[in-house]
XYZ file of C-alpha atoms in Angstrom:
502
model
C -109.176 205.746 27.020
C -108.999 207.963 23.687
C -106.312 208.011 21.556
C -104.549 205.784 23.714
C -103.928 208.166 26.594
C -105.655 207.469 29.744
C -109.201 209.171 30.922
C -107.186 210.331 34.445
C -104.655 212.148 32.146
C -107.687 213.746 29.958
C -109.200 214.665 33.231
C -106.207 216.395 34.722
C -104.776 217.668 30.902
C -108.340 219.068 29.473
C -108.432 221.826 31.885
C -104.827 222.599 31.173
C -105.576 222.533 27.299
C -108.440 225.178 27.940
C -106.535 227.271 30.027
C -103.804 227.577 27.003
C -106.465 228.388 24.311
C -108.139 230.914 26.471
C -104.358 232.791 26.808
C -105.564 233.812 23.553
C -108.769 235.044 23.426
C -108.846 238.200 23.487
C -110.065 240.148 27.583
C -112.555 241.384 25.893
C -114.583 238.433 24.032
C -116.197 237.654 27.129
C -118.836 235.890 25.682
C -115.883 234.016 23.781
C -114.172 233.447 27.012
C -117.444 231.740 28.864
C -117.907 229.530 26.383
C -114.884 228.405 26.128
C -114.333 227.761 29.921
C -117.471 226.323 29.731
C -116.845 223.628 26.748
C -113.720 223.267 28.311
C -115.264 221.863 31.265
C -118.129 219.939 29.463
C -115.705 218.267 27.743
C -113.240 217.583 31.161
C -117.235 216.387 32.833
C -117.402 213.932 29.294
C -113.857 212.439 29.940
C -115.033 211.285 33.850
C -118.531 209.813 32.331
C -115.603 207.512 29.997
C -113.769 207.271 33.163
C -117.287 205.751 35.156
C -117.634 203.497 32.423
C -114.534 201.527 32.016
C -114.861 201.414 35.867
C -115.165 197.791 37.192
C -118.079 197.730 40.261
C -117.270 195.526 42.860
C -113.604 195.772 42.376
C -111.859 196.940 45.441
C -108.129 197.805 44.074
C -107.107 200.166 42.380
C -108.359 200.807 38.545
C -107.287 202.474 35.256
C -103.695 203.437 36.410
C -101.294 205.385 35.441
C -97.599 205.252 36.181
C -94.861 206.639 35.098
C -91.260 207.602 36.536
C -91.233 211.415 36.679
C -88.057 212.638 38.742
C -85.267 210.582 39.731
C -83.296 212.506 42.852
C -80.790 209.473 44.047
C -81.982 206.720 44.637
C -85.916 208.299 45.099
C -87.969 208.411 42.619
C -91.514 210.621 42.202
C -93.779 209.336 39.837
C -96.415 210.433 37.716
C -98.795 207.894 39.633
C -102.453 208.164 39.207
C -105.420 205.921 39.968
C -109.040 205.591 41.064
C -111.190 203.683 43.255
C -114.217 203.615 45.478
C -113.337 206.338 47.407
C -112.484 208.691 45.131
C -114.575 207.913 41.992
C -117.419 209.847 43.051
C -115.315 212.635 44.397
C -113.989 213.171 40.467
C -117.311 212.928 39.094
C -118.515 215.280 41.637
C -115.869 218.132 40.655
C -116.191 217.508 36.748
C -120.260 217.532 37.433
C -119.828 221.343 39.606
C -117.306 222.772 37.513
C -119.413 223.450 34.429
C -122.613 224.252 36.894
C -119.998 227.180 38.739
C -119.069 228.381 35.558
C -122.728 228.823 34.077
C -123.348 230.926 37.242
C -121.109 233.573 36.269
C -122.845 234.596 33.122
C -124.033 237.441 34.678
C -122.809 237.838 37.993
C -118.886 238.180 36.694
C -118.621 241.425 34.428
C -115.082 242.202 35.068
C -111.802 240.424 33.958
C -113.735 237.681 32.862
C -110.510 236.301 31.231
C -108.729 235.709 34.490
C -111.615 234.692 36.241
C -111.946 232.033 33.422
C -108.538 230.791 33.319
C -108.143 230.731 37.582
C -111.230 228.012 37.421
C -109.838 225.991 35.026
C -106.617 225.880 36.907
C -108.675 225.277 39.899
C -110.293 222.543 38.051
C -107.230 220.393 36.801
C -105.446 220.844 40.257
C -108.558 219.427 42.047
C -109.021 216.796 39.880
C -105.308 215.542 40.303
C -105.693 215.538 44.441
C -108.539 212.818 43.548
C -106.205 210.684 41.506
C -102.355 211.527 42.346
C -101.140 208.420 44.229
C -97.397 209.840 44.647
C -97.357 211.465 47.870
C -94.886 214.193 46.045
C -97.642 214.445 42.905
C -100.357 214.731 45.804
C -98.758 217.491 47.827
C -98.080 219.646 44.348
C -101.583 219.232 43.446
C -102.532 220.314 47.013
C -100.899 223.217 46.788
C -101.670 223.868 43.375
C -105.183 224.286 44.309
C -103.953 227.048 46.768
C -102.993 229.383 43.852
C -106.332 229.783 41.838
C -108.784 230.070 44.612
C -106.754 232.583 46.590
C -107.048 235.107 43.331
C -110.483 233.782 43.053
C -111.487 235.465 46.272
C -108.641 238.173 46.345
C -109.472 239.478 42.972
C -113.571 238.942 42.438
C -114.801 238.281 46.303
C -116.813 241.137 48.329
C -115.437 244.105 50.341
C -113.052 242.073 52.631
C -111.630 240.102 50.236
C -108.240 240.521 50.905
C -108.484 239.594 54.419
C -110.317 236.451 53.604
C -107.948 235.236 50.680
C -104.684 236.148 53.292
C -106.494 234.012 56.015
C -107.044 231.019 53.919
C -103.557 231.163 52.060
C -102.094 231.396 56.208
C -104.352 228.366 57.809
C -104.002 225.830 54.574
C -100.284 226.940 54.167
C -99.394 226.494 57.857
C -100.736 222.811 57.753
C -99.237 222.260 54.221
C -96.024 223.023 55.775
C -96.488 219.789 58.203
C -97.895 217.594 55.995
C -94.429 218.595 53.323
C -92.585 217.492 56.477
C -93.989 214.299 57.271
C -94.031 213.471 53.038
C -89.994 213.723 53.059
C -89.849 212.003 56.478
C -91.534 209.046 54.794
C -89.411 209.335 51.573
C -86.210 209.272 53.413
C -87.252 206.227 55.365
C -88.557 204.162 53.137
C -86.913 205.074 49.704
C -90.366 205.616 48.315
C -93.085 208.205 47.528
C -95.466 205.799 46.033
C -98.861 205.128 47.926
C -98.973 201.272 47.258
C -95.352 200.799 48.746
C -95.567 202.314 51.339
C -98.734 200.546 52.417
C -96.701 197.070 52.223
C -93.682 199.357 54.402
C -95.688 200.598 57.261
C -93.699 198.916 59.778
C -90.352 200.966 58.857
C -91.916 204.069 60.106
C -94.441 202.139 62.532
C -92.945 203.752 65.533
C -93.765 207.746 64.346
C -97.364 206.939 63.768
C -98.799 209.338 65.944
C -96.502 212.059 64.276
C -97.026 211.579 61.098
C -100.588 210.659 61.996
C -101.170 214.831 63.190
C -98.749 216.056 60.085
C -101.113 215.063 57.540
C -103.954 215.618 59.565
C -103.698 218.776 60.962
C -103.421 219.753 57.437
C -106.759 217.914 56.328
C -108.301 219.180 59.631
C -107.817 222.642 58.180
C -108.979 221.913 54.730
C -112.212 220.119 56.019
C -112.780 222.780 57.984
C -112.799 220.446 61.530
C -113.519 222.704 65.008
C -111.201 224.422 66.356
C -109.617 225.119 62.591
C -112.431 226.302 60.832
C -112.073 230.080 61.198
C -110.939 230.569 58.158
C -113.855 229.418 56.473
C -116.641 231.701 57.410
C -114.594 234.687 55.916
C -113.604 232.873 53.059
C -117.062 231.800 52.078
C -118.556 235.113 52.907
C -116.031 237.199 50.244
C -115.914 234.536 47.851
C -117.933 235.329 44.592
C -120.998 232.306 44.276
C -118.637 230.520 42.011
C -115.529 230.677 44.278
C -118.301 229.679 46.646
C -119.687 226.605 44.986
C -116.215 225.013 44.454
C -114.794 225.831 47.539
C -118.232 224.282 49.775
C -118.640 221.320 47.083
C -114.870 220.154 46.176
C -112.503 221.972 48.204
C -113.539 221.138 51.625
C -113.783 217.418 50.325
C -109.880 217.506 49.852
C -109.228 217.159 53.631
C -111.659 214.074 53.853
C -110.591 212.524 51.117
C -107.216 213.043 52.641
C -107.821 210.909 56.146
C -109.543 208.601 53.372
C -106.866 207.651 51.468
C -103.867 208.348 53.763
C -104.337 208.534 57.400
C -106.302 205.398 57.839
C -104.391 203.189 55.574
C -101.125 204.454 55.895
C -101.126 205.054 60.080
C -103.460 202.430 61.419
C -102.199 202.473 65.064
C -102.538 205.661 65.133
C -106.218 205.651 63.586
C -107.160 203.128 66.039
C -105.716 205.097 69.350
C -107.246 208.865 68.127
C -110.664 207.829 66.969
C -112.112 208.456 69.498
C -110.830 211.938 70.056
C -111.133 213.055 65.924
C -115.423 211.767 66.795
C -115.304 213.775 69.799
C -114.042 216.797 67.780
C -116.667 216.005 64.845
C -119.515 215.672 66.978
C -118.413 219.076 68.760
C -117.731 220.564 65.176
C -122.003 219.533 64.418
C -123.384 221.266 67.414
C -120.846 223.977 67.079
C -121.436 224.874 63.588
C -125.396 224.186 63.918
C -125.455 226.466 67.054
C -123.413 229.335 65.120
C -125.664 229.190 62.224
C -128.637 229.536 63.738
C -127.127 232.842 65.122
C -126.518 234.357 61.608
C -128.206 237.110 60.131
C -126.350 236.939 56.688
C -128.013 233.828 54.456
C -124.478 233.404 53.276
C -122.495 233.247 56.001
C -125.176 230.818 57.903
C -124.575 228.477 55.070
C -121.113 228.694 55.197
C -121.468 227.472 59.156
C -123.772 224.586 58.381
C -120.771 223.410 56.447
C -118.601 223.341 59.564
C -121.692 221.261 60.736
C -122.329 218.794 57.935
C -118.702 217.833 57.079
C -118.451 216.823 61.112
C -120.559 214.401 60.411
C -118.159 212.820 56.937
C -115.326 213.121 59.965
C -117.647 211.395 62.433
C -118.456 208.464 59.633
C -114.564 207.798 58.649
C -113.262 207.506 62.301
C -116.072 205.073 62.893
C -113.928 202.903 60.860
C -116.989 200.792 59.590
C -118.262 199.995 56.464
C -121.235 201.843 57.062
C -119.772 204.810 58.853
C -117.191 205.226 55.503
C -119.601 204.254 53.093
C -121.562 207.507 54.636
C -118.843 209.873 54.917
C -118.172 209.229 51.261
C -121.667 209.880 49.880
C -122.181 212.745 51.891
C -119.406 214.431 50.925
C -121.418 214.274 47.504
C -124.752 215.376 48.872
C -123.029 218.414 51.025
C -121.168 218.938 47.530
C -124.426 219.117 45.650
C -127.156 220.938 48.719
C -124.829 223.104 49.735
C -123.294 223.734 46.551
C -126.809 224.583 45.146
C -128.073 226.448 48.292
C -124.506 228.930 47.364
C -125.896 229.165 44.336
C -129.609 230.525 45.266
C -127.869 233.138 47.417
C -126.298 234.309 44.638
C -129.425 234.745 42.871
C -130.699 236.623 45.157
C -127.385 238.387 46.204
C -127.589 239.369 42.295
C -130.834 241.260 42.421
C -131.063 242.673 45.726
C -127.148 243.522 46.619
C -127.822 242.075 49.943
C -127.384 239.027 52.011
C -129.321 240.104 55.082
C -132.540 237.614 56.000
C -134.032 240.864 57.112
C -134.066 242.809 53.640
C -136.322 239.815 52.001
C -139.740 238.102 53.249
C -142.559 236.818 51.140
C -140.009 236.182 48.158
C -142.133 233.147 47.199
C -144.855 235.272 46.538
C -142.873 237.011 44.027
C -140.635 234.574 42.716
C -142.449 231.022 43.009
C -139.889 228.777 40.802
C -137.136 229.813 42.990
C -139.093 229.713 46.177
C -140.164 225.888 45.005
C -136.433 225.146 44.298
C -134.970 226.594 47.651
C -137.066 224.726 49.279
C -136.232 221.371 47.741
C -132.639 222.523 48.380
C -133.359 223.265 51.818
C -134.766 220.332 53.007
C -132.178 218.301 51.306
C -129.523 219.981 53.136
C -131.340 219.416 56.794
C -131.811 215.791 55.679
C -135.307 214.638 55.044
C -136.096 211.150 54.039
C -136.708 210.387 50.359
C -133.201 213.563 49.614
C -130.327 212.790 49.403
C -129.168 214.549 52.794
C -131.048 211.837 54.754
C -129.377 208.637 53.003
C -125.692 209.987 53.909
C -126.266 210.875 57.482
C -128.581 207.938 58.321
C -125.458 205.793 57.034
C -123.239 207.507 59.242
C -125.126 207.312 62.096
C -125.822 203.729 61.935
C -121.946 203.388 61.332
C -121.442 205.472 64.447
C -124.041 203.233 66.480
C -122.380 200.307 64.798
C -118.499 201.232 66.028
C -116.306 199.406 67.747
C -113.571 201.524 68.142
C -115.936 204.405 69.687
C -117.504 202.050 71.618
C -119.820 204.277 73.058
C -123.833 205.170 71.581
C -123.368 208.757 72.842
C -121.170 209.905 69.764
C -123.652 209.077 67.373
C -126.442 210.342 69.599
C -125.005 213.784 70.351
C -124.267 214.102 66.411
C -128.080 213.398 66.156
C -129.217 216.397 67.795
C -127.406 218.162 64.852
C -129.805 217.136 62.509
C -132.103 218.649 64.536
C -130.342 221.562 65.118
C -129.521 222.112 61.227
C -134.083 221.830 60.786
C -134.391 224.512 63.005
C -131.826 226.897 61.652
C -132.474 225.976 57.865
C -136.135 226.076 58.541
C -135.993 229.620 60.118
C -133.385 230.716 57.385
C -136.272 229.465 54.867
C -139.079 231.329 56.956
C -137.236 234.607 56.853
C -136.427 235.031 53.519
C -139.124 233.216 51.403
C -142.133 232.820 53.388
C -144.873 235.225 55.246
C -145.805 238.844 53.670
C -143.627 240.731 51.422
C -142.025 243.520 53.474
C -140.220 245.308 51.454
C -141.508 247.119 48.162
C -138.442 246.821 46.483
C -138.840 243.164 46.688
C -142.255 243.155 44.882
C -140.529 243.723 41.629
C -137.815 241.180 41.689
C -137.710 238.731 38.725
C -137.857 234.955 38.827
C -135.915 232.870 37.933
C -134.144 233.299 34.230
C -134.197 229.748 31.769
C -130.434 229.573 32.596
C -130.072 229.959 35.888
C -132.814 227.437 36.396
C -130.383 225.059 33.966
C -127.820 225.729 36.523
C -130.101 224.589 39.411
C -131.864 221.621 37.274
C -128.795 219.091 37.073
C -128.429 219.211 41.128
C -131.964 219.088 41.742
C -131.927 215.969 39.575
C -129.295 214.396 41.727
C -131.001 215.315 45.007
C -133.747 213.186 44.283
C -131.772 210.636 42.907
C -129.876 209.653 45.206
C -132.893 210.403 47.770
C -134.905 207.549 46.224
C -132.519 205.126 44.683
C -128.859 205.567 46.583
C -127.986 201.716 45.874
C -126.112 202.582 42.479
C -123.766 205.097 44.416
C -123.248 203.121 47.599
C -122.053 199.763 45.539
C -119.436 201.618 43.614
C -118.608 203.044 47.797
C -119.066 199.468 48.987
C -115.792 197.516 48.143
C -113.029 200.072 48.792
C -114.890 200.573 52.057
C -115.067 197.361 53.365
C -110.803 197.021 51.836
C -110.153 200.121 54.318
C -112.081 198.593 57.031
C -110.576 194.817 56.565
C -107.056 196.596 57.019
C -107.203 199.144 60.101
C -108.863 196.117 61.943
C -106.477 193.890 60.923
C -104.378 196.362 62.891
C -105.975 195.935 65.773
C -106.532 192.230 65.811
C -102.701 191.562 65.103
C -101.812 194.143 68.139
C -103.844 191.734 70.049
């Protein structure tokens, strides 16, 4: 807390703050404008480390909250409600931690109307940041949306040659289930007189008989988001015409919103429902691994092969929450971080690339290593983090899940969790080949021999989530206890569910 005001409220209002001072800056102080988006978000990054530290570990409920009465229609009320725990801690931390990393990335790569590209991300920022903390279903669904806005100019305005196409298709998919989820917030405000997450935990049995409903009304709309098979469409396109920014966020925050979504509504709120289509959301994450491996290992473009191994990786953060064990959510949680941080940083070596050769095609490369050693070193840290090998942080995640998985009583069946295991095979061979292609072997092309390493800032912008990846690789414990009581709360109440409808 500084100057009595909250660290959630800094987090959501110091975006919002940069955004206005950067209305003024003149288009073309670019340099000006960088810097300031950049402070900006330095400065929103500073606010979650206060936030981390007046965080209680081993505390379960709800901390540092913030609640207010906002509109008053009748006899409902939305409130300004905002608070953090376990399962969403990390999540903040993770957005405030990429933000500034996206940002630096652009230095060079975004020339024109830096202004607006400037003032979209730190719109982007403060509406992602307040889907991690709203705990009004109303606040939540604006903040949802909000994030719509931003990253549809993001891609519309700066992304590649199909850019329009991509930014209509993701406005249509995340509107359409946006649309469901709106329906099934009112449906719950009408019938229980509230908005507010907390109450209507303690009134689940006035709306215990349209479980199932509501149950596919918010999920169909965090299915989208995640991207979960058969809704991911969207999300090769979208990552392909993106610019490496757009593409960092989008792969390291965005796609968390839909987990974080089952997290913190679906299984609380409709535990019946949890319980009776587990086993069909696993099924649909374990198809959405070998699916995405397969399809990855099929691409040609570095970019869009990445942007499939996403479809991949996040089935198994679906496959660890509908576990529904401590383990299996304890997983899904932290690798939402690491897919946030690899994949983030694997986004961001494409770019690098994509900046100096004007080409995303495995083909056009070979032998880069050869002529640019500190990113060929890098990439391959990033790469094997992102396929999961013991002592990175890819590993920790999905050996979590998959013990959760094993673990499961509500699956009830080893064959979920051993199917999903044959992704992580899947994901060596196509991020192996991927690796092969581009970096190692002869250099085949003599445009190629005079490409230049790495520059002292972009390997700033790499350093932080190398740092991380061995972190957490090594020494997970600090991450998993601030998982570990939320988790087990979540757990303790869907089986509670189950035991009292026995």
């Amino acid at each position: 807390m500084i100057l009595g005001i909250s660290w959630l409220v800094w987090l959501i209002a110091l975006p919002l703050m940069g955004f206005f001072i950067l209305l003024f800056i003149p288009a073309r102080a670019k340099n000006a404008l960088r810097w300031g988006a950049l402070l900006t978000s330095l400065l929103t990054f500073g606010a979650a480390l206060g936030m981390l530290a007046q965080f209680q570990v081993g505390n379960p409920a709800l901390q540092q909250v913030v609640r207010l009465p906002w509109v008053r229609i009748g006899d409902l009320t939305i409130e300004f409600y905002l608070g953090v725990d376990g399962l969403s801690l990390l999540l903040v931390l993770l957005t405030a931690f990429l933000t500034p990393i996206a940002i630096l990335s652009t230095w060079s790569a975004v020339e024109e109307g830096v202004k607006g590209f400037m003032l979209f991300f730190l719109l982007l920022e403060s509406g992602m940041l307040g889907v991690f903390l709203a705990l009004d279903l109303v606040l939540f669904y604006i903040f949802w949306e909000f994030t719509l806005v931003p990253m549809i100019f993001l891609i519309g305005v700066w992304g590649g040659e199909r850019r329009i196409y991509a930014a209509v298709k993701f406005f249509l998919f995340t509107m359409f289930g946006s649309v469901l989820m709106l329906l099934g917030i009112l449906y719950l405000g009408l019938q229980t007189r509230t908005f507010a997450w907390d109450a209507l935990l303690q009134q689940r049995e006035v709306f215990a008989a349209a479980q199932v409903w509501l149950f596919l009304a918010f999920g169909l709309a965090f299915a989208i988001k995640v991207p979960m098979f058969p809704l991911h469409t969207w999300l090769p396109d979208a990552h392909v015409e993106a610019p490496t920014a757009g593409s960092v966020i989008l792969a390291g925050i965005l796609l968390k919103m839909g987990a974080y979504g089952f997290l913190r509504f679906n299984l609380p709120l409709f535990p019946q429902a949890t319980l009776q289509l587990a086993p069909w959301m696993a099924a649909l994450a374990v198809v959405g691994i070998l699916y995405g491996a397969a399809v990855a290992f099929a691409q040609q473009d570095v970019k869009k092969l990445v942007a499939y191994s996403s479809v991949s990786h996040l089935g198994f953060v679906v496959l660890g929450t509908f576990a529904l064990t401590a383990q299996g959510l304890e997983g899904a949680v932290l690798q939402m971080i690491n897919h946030g941080l690899s994949t983030g940083a694997l986004f961001l070596i494409v770019g690098m690339l994509y900046e100096r050769r004007h080409t995303r095609q495995m083909s056009a490369f070979g032998g880069i290593w050869k002529v640019m050693p500190v990113l060929g070193a890098l990439s391959l840290i990033v790469t094997l983090s992102s396929l999961g090998l013991p002592g990175l942080n890819g590993f920790v995640g999905e050996f979590t899940i998959l013990l959760g998985a094993f673990r499961s009583a509500v699956l009830a069946s080893p064959w979920f969790a051993g199917l999903a295991t044959l992704g992580v095979i899947l994901a060596a061979i196509y991020l192996l080949t991927m690796f092969e292609k581009v970096f190692l072997g002869p250099v085949r092309h003599e445009e190629n021999r005079r490409l230049p390493d790495l520059n002292g800032r972009e390997i700033l912008t790499l350093a932080p989530i190398i740092l991380l990846i061995f972190w957490i690789g090594l020494y997970p414990q600090p991450f998993l206890d601030l998982i570990h009581p939320s988790a087990e709360r979540l757990v303790a109440l869907v089986q509670s569910v189950a035991l009292a409808a026995h």
